[in-house]
Coordinates of C-alpha atoms and ligand atoms in Angstrom, one line a residue:
X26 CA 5.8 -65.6 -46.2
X27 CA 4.7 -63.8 -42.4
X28 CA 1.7 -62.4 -42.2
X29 CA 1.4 -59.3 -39.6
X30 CA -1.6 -58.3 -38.6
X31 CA -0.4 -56.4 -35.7
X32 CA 1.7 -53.1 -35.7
X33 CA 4.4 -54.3 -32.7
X34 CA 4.3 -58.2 -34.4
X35 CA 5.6 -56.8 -37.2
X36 CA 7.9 -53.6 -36.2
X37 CA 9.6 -56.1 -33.8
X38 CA 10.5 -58.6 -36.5
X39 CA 11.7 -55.2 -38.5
X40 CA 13.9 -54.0 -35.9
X41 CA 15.6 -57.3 -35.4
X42 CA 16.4 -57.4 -39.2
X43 CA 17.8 -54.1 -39.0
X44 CA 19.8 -55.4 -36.0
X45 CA 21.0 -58.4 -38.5
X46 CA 22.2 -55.6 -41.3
X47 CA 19.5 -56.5 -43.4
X48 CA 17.8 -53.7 -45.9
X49 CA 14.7 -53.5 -45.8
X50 CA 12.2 -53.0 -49.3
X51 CA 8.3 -51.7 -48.6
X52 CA 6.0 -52.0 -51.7
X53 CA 2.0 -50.6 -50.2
X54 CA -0.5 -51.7 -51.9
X55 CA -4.7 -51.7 -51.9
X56 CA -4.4 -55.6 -52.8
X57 CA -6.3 -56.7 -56.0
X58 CA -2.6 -57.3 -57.2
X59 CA -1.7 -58.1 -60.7
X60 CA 1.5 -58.4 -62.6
X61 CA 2.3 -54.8 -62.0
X62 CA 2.4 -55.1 -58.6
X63 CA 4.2 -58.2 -58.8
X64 CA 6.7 -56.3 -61.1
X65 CA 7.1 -54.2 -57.6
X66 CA 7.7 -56.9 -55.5
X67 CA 10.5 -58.5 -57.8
X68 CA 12.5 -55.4 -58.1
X69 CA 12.1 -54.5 -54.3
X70 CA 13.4 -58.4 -54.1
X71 CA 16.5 -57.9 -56.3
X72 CA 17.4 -54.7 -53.9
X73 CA 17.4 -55.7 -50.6
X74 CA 17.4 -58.7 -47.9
X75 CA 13.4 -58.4 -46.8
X76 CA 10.7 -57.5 -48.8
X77 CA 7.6 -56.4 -46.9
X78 CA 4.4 -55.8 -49.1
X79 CA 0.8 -54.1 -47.0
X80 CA -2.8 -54.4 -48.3
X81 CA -4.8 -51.8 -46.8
X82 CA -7.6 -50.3 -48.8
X83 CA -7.4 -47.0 -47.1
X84 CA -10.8 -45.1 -46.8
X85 CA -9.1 -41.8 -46.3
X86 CA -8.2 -41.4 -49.9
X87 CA -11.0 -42.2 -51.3
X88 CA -12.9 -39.0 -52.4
X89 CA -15.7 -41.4 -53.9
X90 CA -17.9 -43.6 -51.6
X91 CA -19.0 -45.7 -54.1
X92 CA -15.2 -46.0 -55.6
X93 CA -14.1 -47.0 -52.2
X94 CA -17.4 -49.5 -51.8
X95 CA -16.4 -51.2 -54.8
X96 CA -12.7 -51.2 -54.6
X97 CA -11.6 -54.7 -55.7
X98 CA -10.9 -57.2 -53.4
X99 CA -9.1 -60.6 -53.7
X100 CA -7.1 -61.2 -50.9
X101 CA -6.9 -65.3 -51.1
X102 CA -5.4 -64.5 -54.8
X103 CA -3.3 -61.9 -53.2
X104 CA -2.1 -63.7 -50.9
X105 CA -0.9 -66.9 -53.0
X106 CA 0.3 -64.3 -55.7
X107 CA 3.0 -63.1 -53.4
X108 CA 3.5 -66.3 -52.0
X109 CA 4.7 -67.5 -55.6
X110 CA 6.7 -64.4 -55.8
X111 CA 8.7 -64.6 -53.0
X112 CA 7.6 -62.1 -50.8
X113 CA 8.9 -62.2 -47.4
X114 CA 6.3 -60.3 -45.1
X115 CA 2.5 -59.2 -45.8
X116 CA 1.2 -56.7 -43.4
X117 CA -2.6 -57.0 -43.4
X118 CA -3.4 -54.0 -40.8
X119 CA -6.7 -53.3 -40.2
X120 CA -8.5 -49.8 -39.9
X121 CA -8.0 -49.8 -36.0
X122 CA -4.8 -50.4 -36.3
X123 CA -3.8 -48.0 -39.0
X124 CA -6.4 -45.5 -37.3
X125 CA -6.4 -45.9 -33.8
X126 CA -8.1 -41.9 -33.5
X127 CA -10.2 -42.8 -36.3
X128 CA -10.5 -40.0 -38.9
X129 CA -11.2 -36.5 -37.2
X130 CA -7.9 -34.3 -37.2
X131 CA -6.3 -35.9 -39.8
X132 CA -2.8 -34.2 -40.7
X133 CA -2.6 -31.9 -43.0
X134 CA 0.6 -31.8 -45.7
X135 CA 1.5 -28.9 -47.7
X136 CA 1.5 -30.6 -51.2
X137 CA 1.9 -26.9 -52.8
X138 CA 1.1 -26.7 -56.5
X139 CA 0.8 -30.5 -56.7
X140 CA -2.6 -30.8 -55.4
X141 CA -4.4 -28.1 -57.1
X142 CA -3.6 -29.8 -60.8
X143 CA -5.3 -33.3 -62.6
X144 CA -5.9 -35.4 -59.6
X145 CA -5.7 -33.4 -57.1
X146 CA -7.9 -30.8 -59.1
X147 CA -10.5 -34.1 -59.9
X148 CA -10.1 -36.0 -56.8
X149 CA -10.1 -33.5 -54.1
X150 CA -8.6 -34.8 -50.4
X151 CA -6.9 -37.8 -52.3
X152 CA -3.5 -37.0 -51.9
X153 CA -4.0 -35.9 -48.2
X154 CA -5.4 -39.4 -47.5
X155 CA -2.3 -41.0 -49.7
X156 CA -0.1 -39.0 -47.4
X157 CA -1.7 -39.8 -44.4
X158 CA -1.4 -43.9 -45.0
X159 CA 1.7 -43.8 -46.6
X160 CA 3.2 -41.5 -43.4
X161 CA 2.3 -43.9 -41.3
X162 CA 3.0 -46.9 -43.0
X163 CA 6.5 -45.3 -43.6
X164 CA 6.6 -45.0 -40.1
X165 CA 5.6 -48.8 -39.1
X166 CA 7.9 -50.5 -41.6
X167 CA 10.8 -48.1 -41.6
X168 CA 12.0 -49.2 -44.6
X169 CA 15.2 -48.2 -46.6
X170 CA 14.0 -48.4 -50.2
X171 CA 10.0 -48.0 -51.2
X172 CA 8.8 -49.2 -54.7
X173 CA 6.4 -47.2 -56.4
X174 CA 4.8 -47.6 -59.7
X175 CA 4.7 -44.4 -62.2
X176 CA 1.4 -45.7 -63.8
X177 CA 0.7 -43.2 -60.7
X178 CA 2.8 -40.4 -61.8
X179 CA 1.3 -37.5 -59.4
X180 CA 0.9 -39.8 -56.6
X181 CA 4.9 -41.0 -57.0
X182 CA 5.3 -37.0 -57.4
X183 CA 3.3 -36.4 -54.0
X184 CA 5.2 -39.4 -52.1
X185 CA 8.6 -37.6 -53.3
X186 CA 7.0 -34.4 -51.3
X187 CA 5.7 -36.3 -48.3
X188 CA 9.4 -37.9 -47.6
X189 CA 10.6 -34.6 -48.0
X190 CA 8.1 -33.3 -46.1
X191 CA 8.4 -35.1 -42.9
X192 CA 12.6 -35.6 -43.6
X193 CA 12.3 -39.8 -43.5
X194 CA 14.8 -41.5 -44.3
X195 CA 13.8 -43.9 -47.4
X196 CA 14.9 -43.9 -51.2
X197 CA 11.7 -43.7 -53.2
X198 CA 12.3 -46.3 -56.4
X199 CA 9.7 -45.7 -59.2
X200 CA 8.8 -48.8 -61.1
X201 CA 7.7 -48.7 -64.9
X202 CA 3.8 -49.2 -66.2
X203 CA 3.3 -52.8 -66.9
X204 CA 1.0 -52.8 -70.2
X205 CA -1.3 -55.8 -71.0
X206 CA -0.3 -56.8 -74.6
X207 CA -2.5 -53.9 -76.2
X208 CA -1.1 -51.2 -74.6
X209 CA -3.4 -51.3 -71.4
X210 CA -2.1 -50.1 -67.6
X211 CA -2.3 -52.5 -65.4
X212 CA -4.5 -51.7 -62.8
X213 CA -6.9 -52.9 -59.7
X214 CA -9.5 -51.1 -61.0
X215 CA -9.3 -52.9 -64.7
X216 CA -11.0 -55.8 -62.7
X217 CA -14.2 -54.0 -62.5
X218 CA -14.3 -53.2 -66.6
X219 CA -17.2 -55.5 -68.8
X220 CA -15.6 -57.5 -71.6
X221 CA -16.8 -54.7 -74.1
X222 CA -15.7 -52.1 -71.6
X223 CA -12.4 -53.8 -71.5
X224 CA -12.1 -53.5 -75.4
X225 CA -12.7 -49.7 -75.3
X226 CA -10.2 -49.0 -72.5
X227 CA -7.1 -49.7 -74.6
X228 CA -7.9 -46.2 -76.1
X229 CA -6.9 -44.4 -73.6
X230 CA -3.2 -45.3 -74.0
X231 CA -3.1 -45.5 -77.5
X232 CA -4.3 -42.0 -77.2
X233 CA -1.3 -40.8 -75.1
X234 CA 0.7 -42.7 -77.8
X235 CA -0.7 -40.7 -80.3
X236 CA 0.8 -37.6 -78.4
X237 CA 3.9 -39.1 -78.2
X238 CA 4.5 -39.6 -81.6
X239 CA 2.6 -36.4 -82.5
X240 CA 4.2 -33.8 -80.4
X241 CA 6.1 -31.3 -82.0
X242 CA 7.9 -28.3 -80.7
X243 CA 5.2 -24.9 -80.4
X244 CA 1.7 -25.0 -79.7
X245 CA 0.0 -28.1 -77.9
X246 CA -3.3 -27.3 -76.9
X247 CA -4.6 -28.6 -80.5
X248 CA -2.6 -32.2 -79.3
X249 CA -5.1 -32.4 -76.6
X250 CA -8.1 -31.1 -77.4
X251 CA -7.9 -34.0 -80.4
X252 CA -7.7 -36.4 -77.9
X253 CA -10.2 -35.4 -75.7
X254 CA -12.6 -35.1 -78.9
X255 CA -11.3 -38.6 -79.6
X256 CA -12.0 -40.5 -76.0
X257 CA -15.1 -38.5 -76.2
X258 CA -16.3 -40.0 -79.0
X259 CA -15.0 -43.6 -78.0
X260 CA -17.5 -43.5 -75.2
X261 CA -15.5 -42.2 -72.2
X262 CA -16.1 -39.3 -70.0
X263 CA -13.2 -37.7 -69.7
X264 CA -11.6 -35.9 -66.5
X265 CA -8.7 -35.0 -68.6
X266 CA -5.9 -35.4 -71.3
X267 CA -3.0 -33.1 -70.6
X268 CA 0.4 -32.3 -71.2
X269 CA 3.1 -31.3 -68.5
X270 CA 6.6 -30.8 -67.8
X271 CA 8.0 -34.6 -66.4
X272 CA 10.0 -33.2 -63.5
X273 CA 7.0 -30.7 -61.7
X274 CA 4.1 -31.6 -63.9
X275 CA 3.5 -28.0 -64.9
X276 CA 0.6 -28.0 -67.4
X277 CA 1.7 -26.4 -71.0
X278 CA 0.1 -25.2 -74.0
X279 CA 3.3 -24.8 -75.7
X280 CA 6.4 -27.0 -76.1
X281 CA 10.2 -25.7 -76.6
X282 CA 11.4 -28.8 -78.2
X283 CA 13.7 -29.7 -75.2
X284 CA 12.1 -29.7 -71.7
X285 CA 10.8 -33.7 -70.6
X286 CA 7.3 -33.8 -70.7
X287 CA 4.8 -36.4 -69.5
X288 CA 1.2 -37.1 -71.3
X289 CA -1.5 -37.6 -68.4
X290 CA -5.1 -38.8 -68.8
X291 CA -7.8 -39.8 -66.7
X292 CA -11.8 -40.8 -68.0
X293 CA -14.7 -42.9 -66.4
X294 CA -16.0 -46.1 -68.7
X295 CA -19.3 -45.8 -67.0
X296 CA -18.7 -46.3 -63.2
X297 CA -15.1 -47.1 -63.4
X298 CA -12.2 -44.4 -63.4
X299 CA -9.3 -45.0 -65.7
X300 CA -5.5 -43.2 -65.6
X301 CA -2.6 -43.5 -67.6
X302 CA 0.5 -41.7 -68.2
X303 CA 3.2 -41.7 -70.8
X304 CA 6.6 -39.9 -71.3
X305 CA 7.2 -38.1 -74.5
X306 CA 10.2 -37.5 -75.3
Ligands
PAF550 O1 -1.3 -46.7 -55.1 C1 -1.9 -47.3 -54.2 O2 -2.2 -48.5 -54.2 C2 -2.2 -46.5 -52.9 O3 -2.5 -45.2 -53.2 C3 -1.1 -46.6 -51.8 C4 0.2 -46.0 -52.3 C5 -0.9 -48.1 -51.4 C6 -1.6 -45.9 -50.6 O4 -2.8 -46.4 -50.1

């Protein structure tokens, strides 16, 4: 595996792939990888000639200092994780170089509806600061194909916009959750869960399971406020449970029987903030 630490290291050896017909695959990451991101990085491997994976653990998307002071970090395991896996390039930018005008002015992106609902309602300026590194990553690597996992359904939803947004040309691939054997999402953030805070975390998708299996045609609001009764009492402080159409995540209270629809929930374990996501039907 290369390691690129410089933007015009690492957009040279781009361009000459490109040159060579090769596709390029991009799979951004905040590092603390686990098997879901590896999950990423063996698709994105099957698809095309290089696979180029960043760890940047960008500040301007966190909304929460203290989140963003205690983001996990475990970049010798990262880096023999993709080693193993066959990655071809890491790009380990640092703030300068992904910031060079540090953070005043940052762009602004017309997310629309998008960022007034779950996270973007919870976590406000979060998606501006996903668009704002994934933009410019987009722009470094130039990729053809970028993997994505759905265990971050609004932010896959939001990347969709952004590429639309700025016209780039890149296929956006969306990957699966990967579950720990109880029915956990992989996540970064797992990492910082107590053993006992570890047990109680499985609730939150067995909880959108229970929706899944419980959802029926008319009225839905009862679905939900069950569940957030439940994670409630299960020690969690919840942000949200809801229920919204798959393809533009429009929140509903009632359900026709037909139309895709997605579960979403999000709740803190103390310090730590959890999300998870299922498709119901
Ligand atoms: O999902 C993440 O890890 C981050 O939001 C991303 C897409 C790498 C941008 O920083």
């Amino acid at each position: 595996m290369i390691l690129y630490k410089q933007i015009s290291a690492l957009k040279a050896f781009i361009s000459q792939n490109k040159q060579e017909g090769n596709s390029i695959g991009f799979v951004p990451t905040m590092g603390a990888l686990h098997n879901g991101h590896i999950s990423l990085i063996s698709n994105c491997k099957s698809q095309n000639q290089i696979t180029v994976c960043s760890i940047f653990v960008n500040p301007s998307q966190f909304n929460d200092p203290k989140d963003f002071e205690k983001y996990p970090v475990t970049l010798e395991k990262d880096i023999d994780m993709l080693e193993k896996n066959g990655c071809d390039v890491l790009f380990l930018p640092s703030v300068n170089e992904i910031y060079p005008n540090g953070f005043s002015n940052p762009p602004h992106y017309d997310l629309g509806y998008l960022e007034t609902v779950l996270e973007g309602q919870y976590r406000p300026g979060h998606f501006q600061g996903v668009c704002q590194v994934v933009h410019r990553l987009l722009d470094i690597v130039q990729p053809h194909n970028l993997y994505l996992g759905q265990k971050d359904y609004q932010q896959c939803m939001v990347i969709k916009k952004l590429v639309e947004l700025t016209k780039m040309e890149v296929q956006v691939v969306i990957n699966p959750t990967l579950r720990e054997a109880d029915g956990l999402a992989m996540s970064s953030r797992n990492m910082r869960l107590s053993e006992k805070e570890r047990q109680q975390a499985v609730r939150i998708s067995e909880t959108l399971l229970f929706i899944q299996q419980h959802i029926k045609p008319g009225f839905t609001g009862d679905l939900k406020q069950r569940a957030v009764q439940y994670l409630t009492a299960e020690g969690f402080k919840v942000d949200y449970v809801e229920i919204a159409t798959a393809a533009s995540l429009e929140i509903i209270d009632s359900w026709d029987g037909n139309t895709p629809l997605v579960a979403l929930a999000a709740a803190y374990l103390n310090e730590v903030r959890l999300i998870d996501n299922m498709l119901l039907n």
